[in-house]
PDB file of C-alpha atoms and ligand atoms in Angstrom:
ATOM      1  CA  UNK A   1    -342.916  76.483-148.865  1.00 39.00           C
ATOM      2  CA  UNK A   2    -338.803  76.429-149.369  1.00 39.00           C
ATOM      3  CA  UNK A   3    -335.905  76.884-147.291  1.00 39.00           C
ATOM      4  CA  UNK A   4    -335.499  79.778-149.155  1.00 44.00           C
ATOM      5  CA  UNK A   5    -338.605  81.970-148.287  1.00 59.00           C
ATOM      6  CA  UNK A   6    -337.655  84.703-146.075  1.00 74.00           C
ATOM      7  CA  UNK A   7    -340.044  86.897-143.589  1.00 85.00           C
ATOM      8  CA  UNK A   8    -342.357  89.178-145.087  1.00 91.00           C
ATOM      9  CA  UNK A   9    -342.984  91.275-142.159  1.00 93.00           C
ATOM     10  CA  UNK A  10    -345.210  93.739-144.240  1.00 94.00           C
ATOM     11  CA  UNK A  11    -346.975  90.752-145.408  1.00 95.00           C
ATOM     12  CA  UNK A  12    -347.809  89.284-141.727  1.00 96.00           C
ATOM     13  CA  UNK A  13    -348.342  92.623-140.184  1.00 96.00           C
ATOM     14  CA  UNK A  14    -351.056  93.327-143.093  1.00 96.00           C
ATOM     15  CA  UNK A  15    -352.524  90.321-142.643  1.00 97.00           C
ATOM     16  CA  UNK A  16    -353.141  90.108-139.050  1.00 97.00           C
ATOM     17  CA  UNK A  17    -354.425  93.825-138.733  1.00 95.00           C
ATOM     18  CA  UNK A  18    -356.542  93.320-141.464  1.00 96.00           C
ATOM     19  CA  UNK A  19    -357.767  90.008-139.576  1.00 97.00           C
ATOM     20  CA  UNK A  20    -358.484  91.190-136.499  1.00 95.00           C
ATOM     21  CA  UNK A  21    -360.057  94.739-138.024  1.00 93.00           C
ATOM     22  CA  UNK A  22    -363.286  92.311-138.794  1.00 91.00           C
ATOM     23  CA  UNK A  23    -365.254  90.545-136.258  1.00 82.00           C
ATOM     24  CA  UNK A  24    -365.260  90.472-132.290  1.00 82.00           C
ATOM     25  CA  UNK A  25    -361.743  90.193-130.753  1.00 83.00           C
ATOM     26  CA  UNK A  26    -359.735  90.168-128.147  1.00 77.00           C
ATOM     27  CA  UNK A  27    -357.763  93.868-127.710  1.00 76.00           C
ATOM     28  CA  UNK A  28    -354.466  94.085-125.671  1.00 72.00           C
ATOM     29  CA  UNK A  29    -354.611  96.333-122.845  1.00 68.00           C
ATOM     30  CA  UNK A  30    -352.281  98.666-124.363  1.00 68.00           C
ATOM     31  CA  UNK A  31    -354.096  99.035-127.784  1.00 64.00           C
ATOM     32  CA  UNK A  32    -356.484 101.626-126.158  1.00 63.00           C
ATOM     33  CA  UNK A  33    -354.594 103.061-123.021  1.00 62.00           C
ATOM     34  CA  UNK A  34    -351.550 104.468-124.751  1.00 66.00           C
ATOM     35  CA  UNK A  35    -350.261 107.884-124.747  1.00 77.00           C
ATOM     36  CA  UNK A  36    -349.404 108.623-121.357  1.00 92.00           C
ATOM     37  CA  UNK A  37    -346.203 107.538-120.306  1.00 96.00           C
ATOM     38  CA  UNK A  38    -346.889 107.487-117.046  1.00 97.00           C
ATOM     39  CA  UNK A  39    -350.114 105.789-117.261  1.00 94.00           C
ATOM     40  CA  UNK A  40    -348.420 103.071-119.297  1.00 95.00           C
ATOM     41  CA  UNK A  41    -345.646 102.132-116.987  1.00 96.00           C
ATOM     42  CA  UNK A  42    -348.199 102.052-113.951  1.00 96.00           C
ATOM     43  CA  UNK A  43    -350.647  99.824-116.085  1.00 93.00           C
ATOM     44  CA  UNK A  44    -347.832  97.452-117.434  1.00 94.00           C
ATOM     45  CA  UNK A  45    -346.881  96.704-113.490  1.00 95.00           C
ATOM     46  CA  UNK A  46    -350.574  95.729-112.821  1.00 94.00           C
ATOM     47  CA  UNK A  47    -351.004  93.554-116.340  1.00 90.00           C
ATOM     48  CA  UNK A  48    -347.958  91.553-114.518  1.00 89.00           C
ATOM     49  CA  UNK A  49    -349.338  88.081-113.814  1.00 87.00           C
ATOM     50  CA  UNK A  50    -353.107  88.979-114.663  1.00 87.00           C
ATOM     51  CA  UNK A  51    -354.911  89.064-116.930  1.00 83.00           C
ATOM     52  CA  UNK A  52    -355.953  91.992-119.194  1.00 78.00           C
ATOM     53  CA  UNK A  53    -359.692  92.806-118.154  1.00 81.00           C
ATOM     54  CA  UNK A  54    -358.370  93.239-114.137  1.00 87.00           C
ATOM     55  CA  UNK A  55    -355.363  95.390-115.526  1.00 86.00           C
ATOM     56  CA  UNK A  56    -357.996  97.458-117.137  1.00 84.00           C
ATOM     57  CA  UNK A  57    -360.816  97.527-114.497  1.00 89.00           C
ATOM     58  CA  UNK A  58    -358.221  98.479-111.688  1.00 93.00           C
ATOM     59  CA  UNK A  59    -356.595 101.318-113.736  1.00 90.00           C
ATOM     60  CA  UNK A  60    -359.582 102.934-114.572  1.00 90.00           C
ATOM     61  CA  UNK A  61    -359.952 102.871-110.993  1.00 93.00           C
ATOM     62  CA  UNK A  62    -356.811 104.020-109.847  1.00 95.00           C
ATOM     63  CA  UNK A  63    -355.636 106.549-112.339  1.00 94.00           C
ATOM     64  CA  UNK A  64    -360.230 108.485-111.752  1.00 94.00           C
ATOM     65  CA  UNK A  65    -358.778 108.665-108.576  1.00 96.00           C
ATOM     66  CA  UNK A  66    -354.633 109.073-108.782  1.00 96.00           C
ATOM     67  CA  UNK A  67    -353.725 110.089-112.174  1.00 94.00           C
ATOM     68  CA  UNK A  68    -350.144 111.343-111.900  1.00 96.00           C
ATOM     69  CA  UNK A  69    -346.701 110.577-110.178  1.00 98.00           C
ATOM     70  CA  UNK A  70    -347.671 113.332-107.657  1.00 97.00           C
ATOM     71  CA  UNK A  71    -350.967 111.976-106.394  1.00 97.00           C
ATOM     72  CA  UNK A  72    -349.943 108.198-106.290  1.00 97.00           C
ATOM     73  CA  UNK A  73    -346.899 109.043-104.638  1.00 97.00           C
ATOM     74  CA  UNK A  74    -348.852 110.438-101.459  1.00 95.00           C
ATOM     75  CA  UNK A  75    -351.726 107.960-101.994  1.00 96.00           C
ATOM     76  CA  UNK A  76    -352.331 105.932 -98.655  1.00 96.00           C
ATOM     77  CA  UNK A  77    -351.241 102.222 -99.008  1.00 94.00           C
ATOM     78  CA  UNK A  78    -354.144 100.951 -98.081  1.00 96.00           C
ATOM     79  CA  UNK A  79    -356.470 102.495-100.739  1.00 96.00           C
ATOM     80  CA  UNK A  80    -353.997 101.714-103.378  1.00 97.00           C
ATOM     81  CA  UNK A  81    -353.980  98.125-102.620  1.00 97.00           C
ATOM     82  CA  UNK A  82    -357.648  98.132-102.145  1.00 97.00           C
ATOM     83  CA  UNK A  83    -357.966 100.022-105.798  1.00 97.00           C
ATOM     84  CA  UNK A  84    -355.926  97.100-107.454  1.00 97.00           C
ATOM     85  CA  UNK A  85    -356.557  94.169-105.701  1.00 96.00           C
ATOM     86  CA  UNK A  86    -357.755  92.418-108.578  1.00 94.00           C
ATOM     87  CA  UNK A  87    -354.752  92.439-110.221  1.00 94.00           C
ATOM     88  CA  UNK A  88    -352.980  89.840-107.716  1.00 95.00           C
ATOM     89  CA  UNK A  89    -349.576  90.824-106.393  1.00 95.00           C
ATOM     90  CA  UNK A  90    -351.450  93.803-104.791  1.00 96.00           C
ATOM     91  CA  UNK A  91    -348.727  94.541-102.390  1.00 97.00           C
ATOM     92  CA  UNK A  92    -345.838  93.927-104.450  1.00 97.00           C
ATOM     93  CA  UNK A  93    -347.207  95.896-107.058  1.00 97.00           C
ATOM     94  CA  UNK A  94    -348.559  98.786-104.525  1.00 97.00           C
ATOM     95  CA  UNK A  95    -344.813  99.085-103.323  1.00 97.00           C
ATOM     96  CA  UNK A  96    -343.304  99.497-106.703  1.00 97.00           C
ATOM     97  CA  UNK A  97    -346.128 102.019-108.103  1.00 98.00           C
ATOM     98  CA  UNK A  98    -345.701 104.310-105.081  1.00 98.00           C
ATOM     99  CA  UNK A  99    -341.851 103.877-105.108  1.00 98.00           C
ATOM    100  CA  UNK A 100    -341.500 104.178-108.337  1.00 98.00           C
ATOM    101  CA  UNK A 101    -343.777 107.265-108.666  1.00 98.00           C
ATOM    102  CA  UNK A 102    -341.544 109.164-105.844  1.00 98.00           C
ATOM    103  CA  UNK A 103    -338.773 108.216-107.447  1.00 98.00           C
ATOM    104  CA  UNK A 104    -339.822 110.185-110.867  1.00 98.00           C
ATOM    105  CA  UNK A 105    -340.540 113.048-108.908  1.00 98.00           C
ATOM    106  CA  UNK A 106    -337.150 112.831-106.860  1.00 98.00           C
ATOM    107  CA  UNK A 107    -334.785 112.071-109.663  1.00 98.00           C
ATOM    108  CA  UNK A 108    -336.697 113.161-112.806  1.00 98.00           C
ATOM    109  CA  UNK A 109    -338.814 116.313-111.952  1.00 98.00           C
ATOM    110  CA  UNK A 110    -342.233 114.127-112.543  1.00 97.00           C
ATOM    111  CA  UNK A 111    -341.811 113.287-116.157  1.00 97.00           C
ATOM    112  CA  UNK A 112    -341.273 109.562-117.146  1.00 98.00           C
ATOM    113  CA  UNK A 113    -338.007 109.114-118.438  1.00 98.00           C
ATOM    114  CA  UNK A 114    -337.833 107.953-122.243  1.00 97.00           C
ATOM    115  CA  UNK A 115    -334.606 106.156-121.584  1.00 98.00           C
ATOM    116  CA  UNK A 116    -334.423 102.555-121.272  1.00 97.00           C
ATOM    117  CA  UNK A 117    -331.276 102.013-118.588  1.00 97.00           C
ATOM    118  CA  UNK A 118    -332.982 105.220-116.985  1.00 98.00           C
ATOM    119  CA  UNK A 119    -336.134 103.132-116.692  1.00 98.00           C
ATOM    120  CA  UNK A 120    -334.624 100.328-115.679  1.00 98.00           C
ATOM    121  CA  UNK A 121    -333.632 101.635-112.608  1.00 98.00           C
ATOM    122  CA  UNK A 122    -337.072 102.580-111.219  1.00 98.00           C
ATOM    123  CA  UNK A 123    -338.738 100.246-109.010  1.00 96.00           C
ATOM    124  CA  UNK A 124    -340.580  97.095-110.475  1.00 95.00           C
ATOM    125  CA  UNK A 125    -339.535  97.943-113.677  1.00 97.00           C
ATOM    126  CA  UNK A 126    -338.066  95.418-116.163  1.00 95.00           C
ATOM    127  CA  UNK A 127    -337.235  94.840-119.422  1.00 95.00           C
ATOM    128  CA  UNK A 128    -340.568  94.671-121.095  1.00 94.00           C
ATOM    129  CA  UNK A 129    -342.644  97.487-118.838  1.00 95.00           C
ATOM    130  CA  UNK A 130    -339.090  99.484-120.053  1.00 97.00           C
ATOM    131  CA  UNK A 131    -339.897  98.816-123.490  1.00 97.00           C
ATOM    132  CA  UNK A 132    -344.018  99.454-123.478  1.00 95.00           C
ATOM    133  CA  UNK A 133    -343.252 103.106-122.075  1.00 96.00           C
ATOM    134  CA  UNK A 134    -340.929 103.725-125.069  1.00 96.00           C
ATOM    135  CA  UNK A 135    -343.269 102.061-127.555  1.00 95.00           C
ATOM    136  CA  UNK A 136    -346.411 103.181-126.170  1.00 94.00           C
ATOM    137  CA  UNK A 137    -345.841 106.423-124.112  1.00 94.00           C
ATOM    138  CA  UNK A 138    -343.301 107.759-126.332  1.00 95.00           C
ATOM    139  CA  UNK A 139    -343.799 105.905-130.477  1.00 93.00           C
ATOM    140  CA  UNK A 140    -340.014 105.218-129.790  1.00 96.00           C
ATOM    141  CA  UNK A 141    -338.614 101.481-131.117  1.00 96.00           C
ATOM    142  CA  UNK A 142    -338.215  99.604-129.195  1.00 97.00           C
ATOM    143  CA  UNK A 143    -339.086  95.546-128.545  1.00 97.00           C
ATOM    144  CA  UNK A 144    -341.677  94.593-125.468  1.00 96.00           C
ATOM    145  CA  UNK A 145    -341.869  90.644-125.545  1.00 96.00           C
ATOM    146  CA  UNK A 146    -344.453  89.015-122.953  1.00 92.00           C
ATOM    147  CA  UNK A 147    -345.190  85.181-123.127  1.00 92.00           C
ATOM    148  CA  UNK A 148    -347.148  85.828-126.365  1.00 94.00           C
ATOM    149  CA  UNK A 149    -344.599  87.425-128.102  1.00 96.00           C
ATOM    150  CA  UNK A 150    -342.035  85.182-127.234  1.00 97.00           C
ATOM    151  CA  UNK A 151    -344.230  82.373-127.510  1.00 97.00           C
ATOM    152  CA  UNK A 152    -345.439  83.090-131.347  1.00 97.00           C
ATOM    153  CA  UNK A 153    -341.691  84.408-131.886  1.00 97.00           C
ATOM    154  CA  UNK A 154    -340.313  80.740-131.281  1.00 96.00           C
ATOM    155  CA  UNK A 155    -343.501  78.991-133.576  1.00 96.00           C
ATOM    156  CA  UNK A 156    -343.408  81.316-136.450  1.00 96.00           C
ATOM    157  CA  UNK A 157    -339.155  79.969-136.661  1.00 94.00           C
ATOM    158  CA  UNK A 158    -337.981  83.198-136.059  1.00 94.00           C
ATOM    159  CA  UNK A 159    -336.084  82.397-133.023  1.00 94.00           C
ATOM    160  CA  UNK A 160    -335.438  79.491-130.994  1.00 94.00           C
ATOM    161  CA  UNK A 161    -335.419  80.564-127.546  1.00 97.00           C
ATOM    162  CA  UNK A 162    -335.887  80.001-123.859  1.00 97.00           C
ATOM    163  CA  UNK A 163    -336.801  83.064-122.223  1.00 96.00           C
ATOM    164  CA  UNK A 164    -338.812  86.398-123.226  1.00 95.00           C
ATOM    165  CA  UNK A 165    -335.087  87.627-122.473  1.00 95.00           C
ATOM    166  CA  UNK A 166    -333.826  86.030-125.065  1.00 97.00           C
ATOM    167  CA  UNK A 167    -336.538  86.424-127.666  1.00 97.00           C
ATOM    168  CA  UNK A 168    -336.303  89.883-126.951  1.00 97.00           C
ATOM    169  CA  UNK A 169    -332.411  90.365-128.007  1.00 96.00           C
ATOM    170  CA  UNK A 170    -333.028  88.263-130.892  1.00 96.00           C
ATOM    171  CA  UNK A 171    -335.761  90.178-132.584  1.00 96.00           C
ATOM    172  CA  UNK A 172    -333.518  93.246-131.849  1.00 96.00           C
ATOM    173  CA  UNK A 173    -330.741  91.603-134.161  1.00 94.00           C
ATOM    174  CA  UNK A 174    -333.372  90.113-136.703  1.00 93.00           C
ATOM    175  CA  UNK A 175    -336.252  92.361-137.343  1.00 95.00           C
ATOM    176  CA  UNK A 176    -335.846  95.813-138.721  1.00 95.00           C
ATOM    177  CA  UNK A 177    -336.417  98.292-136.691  1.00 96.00           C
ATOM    178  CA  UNK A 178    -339.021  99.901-138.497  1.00 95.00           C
ATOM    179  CA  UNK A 179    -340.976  96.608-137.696  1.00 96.00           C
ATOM    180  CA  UNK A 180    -341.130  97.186-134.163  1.00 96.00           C
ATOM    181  CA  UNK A 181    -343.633  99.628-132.938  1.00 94.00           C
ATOM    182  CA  UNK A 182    -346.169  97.644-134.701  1.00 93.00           C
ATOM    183  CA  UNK A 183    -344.915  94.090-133.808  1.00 94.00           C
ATOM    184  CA  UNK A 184    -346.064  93.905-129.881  1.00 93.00           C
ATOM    185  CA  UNK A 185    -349.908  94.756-130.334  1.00 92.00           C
ATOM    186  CA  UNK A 186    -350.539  92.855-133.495  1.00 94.00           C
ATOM    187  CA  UNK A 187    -348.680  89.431-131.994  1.00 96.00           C
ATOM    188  CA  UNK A 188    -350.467  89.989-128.141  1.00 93.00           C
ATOM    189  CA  UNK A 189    -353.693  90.190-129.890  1.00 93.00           C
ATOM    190  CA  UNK A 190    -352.809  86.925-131.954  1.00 97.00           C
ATOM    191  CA  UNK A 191    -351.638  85.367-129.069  1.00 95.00           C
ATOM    192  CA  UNK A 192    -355.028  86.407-126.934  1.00 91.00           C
ATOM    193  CA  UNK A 193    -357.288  84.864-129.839  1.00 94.00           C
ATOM    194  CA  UNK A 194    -356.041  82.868-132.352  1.00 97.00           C
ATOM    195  CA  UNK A 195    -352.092  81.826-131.683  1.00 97.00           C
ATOM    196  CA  UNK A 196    -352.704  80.206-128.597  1.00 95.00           C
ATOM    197  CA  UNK A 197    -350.531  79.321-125.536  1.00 94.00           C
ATOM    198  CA  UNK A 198    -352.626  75.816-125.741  1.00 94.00           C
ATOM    199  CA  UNK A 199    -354.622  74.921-128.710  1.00 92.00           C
ATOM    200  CA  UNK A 200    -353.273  77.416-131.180  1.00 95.00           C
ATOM    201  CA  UNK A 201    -356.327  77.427-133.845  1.00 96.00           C
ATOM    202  CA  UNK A 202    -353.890  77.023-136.644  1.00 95.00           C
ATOM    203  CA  UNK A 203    -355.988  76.343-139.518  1.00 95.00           C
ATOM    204  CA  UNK A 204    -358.002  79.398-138.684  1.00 96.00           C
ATOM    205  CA  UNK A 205    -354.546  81.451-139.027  1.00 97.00           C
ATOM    206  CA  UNK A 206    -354.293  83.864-141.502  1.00 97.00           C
ATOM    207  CA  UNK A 207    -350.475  83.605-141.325  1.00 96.00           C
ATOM    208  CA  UNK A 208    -350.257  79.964-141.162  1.00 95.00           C
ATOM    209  CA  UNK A 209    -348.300  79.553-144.692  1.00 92.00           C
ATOM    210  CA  UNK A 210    -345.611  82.245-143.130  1.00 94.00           C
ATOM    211  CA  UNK A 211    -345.074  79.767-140.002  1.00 95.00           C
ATOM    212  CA  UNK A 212    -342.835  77.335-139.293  1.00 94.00           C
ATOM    213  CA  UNK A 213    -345.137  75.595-137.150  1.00 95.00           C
ATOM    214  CA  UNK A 214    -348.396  76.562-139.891  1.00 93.00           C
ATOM    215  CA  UNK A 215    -346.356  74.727-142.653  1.00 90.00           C
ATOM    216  CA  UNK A 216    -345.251  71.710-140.794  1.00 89.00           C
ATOM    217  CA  UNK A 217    -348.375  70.816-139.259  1.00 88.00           C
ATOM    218  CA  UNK A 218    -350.100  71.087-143.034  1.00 84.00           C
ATOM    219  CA  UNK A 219    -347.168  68.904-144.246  1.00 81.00           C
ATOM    220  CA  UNK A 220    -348.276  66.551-141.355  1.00 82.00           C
ATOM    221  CA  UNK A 221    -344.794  66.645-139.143  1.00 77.00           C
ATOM    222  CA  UNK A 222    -344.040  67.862-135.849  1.00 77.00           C
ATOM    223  CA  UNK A 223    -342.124  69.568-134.317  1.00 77.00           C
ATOM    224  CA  UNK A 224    -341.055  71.763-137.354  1.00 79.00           C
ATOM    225  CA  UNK A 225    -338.090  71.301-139.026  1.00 77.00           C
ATOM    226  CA  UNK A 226    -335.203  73.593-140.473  1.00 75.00           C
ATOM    227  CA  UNK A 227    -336.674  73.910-144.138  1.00 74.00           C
ATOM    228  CA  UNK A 228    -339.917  74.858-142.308  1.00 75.00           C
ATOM    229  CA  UNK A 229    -338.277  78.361-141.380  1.00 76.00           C
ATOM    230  CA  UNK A 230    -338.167  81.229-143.347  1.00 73.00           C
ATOM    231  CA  UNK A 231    -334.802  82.427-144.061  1.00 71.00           C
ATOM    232  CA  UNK A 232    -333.858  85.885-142.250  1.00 65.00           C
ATOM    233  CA  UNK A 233    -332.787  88.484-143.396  1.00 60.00           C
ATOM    234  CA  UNK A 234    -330.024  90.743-141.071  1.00 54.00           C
ATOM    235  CA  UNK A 235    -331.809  93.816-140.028  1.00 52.00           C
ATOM    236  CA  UNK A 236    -329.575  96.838-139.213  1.00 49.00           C
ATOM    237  CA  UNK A 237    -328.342  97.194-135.609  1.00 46.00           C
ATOM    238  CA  UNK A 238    -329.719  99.857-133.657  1.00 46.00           C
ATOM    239  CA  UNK A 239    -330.055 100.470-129.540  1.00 45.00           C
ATOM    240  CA  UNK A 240    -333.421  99.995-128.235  1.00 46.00           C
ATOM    241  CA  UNK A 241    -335.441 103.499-127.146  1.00 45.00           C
ATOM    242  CA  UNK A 242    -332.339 105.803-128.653  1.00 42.00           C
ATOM    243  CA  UNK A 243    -334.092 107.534-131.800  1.00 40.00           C
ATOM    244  CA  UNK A 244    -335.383 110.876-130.823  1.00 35.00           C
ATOM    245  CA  UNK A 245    -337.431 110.131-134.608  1.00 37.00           C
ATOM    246  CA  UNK A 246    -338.479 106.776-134.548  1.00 38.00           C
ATOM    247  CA  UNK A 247    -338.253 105.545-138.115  1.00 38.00           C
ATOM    248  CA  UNK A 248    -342.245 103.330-137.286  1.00 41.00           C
ATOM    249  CA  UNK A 249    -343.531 101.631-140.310  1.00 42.00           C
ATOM    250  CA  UNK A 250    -347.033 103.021-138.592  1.00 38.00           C
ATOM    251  CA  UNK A 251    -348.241 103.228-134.963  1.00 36.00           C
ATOM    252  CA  UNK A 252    -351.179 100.795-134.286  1.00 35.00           C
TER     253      UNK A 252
HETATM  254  S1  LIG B   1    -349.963  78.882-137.914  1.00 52.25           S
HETATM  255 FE1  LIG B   1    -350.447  78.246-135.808  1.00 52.25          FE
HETATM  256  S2  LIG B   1    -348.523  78.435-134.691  1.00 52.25           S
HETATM  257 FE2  LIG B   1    -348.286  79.624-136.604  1.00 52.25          FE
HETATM  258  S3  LIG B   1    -348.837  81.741-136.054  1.00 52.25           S
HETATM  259 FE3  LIG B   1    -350.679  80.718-136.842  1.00 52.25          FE
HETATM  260  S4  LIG B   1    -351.747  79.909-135.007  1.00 52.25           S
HETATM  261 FE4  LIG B   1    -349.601  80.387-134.432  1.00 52.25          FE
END
């Protein structure tokens, strides 16, 4: 591989769905439990800190027995944090689910806004539980980065950065936008299997001679260096959740 390669987004994308379509894998949480807006943003606050089999054992639970803003809003604190204890953070996260599910009945008449500053301004909401309502509640673009995604972001060479923060503004500037519905599942479900946060299985990779880190380590150096990154290409600018039509390469 050159310096003058350049990221082939169809080409990885392709690749890793058509990996993990065969054999026994790992599925991120929100593969099979989008759709409902609401029932996104309440499951991203419990997948905070946990892992994905509590997120989805203590939202089947919650949502047979609470499954709008109207009934969690009333729902006594003590059964909610009994419902999602597994999930860790139980209180924390009990306080933001109720709070935030009054405050979409207060302020928007029970439906979950598909607006990311509105979002941001509901209870235990950040950046990337803004970003999986608008991707998976409502097929809008936008960019939800979590350690994997920032984590395989930063070894592919795509960015160099610090925080999911970070990661997240630079695939915004980088990646077309048509790239980004897709982009969250298929990189969680690498980075739950394959792309590892320790003891990434590398030669198993079916992406490896599109990574940085993939073409280094089979050139026998490490870290990788600046001709082990593709070359980017400037992807048009455009404001996270805004399209009414989201222009989605597909919806996975
Ligand atoms: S080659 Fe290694 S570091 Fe690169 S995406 Fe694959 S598993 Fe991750």
């Amino acid at each position: 591989m050159t310096a003058s390669r350049s990221f082939d987004w169809d080409l990885i994308l392709d690749r890793l769905t058509a990996f993990y379509h065969r054999g026994d894998w790992r599925v991120p949480y929100l593969r099979n439990h989008a759709e409902n807006p609401f029932q996104v943003l309440v499951g991203t606050i419990l997948s905070q800190r946990t892992r994905d089999a509590n997120t989805d054992k203590a939202s089947a639970r919650l949502f047979a027995q609470y499954p709008g803003p109207r009934e969690l809003a009333k729902a006594p604190k003590s059964a909610l944090e009994k419902l999602i204890h597994s999930t860790g953070y139980y209180r924390t996260k009990a306080r933001h689910i109720r709070a935030t599910s009054q405050a979409i009945l207060d302020r928007f008449g029970g439906q979950v806004p598909a607006d990311r500053e509105l979002l941001l301004t509901l209870p235990g909401v950040g950046p990337k539980t803004a970003n999986c309502v608008l991707v998976f509640g409502y097929g809008l673009p936008a960019v939800p980065v979590d350690t994997h995604v920032h984590r395989i972001a930063n070894r592919l060479g795509l960015v160099r950065t610090r925080t999911p923060e970070q990661t997240e503004r630079e695939i915004v500037r980088r990646v077309p936008v048509e790239y980004w519905i897709p982009l969250n599942p298929v990189l969680v479900q690498h980075g739950q299997n394959i792309c590892r946060p320790v003891g990434p299985r590398c030669p198993d990779c079916p992406i490896r001679e599109l990574c940085a880190t993939g073409v280094a380590l089979r050139a026998g150096r490490t870290p990788p260096r600046k001709e082990d990154r593709p070359r980017l290409k400037r992807a048009r600018t455009h404001r996270s959740g805004q399209s009414a039509s989201p222009p989605a390469r597909r919806r996975r």
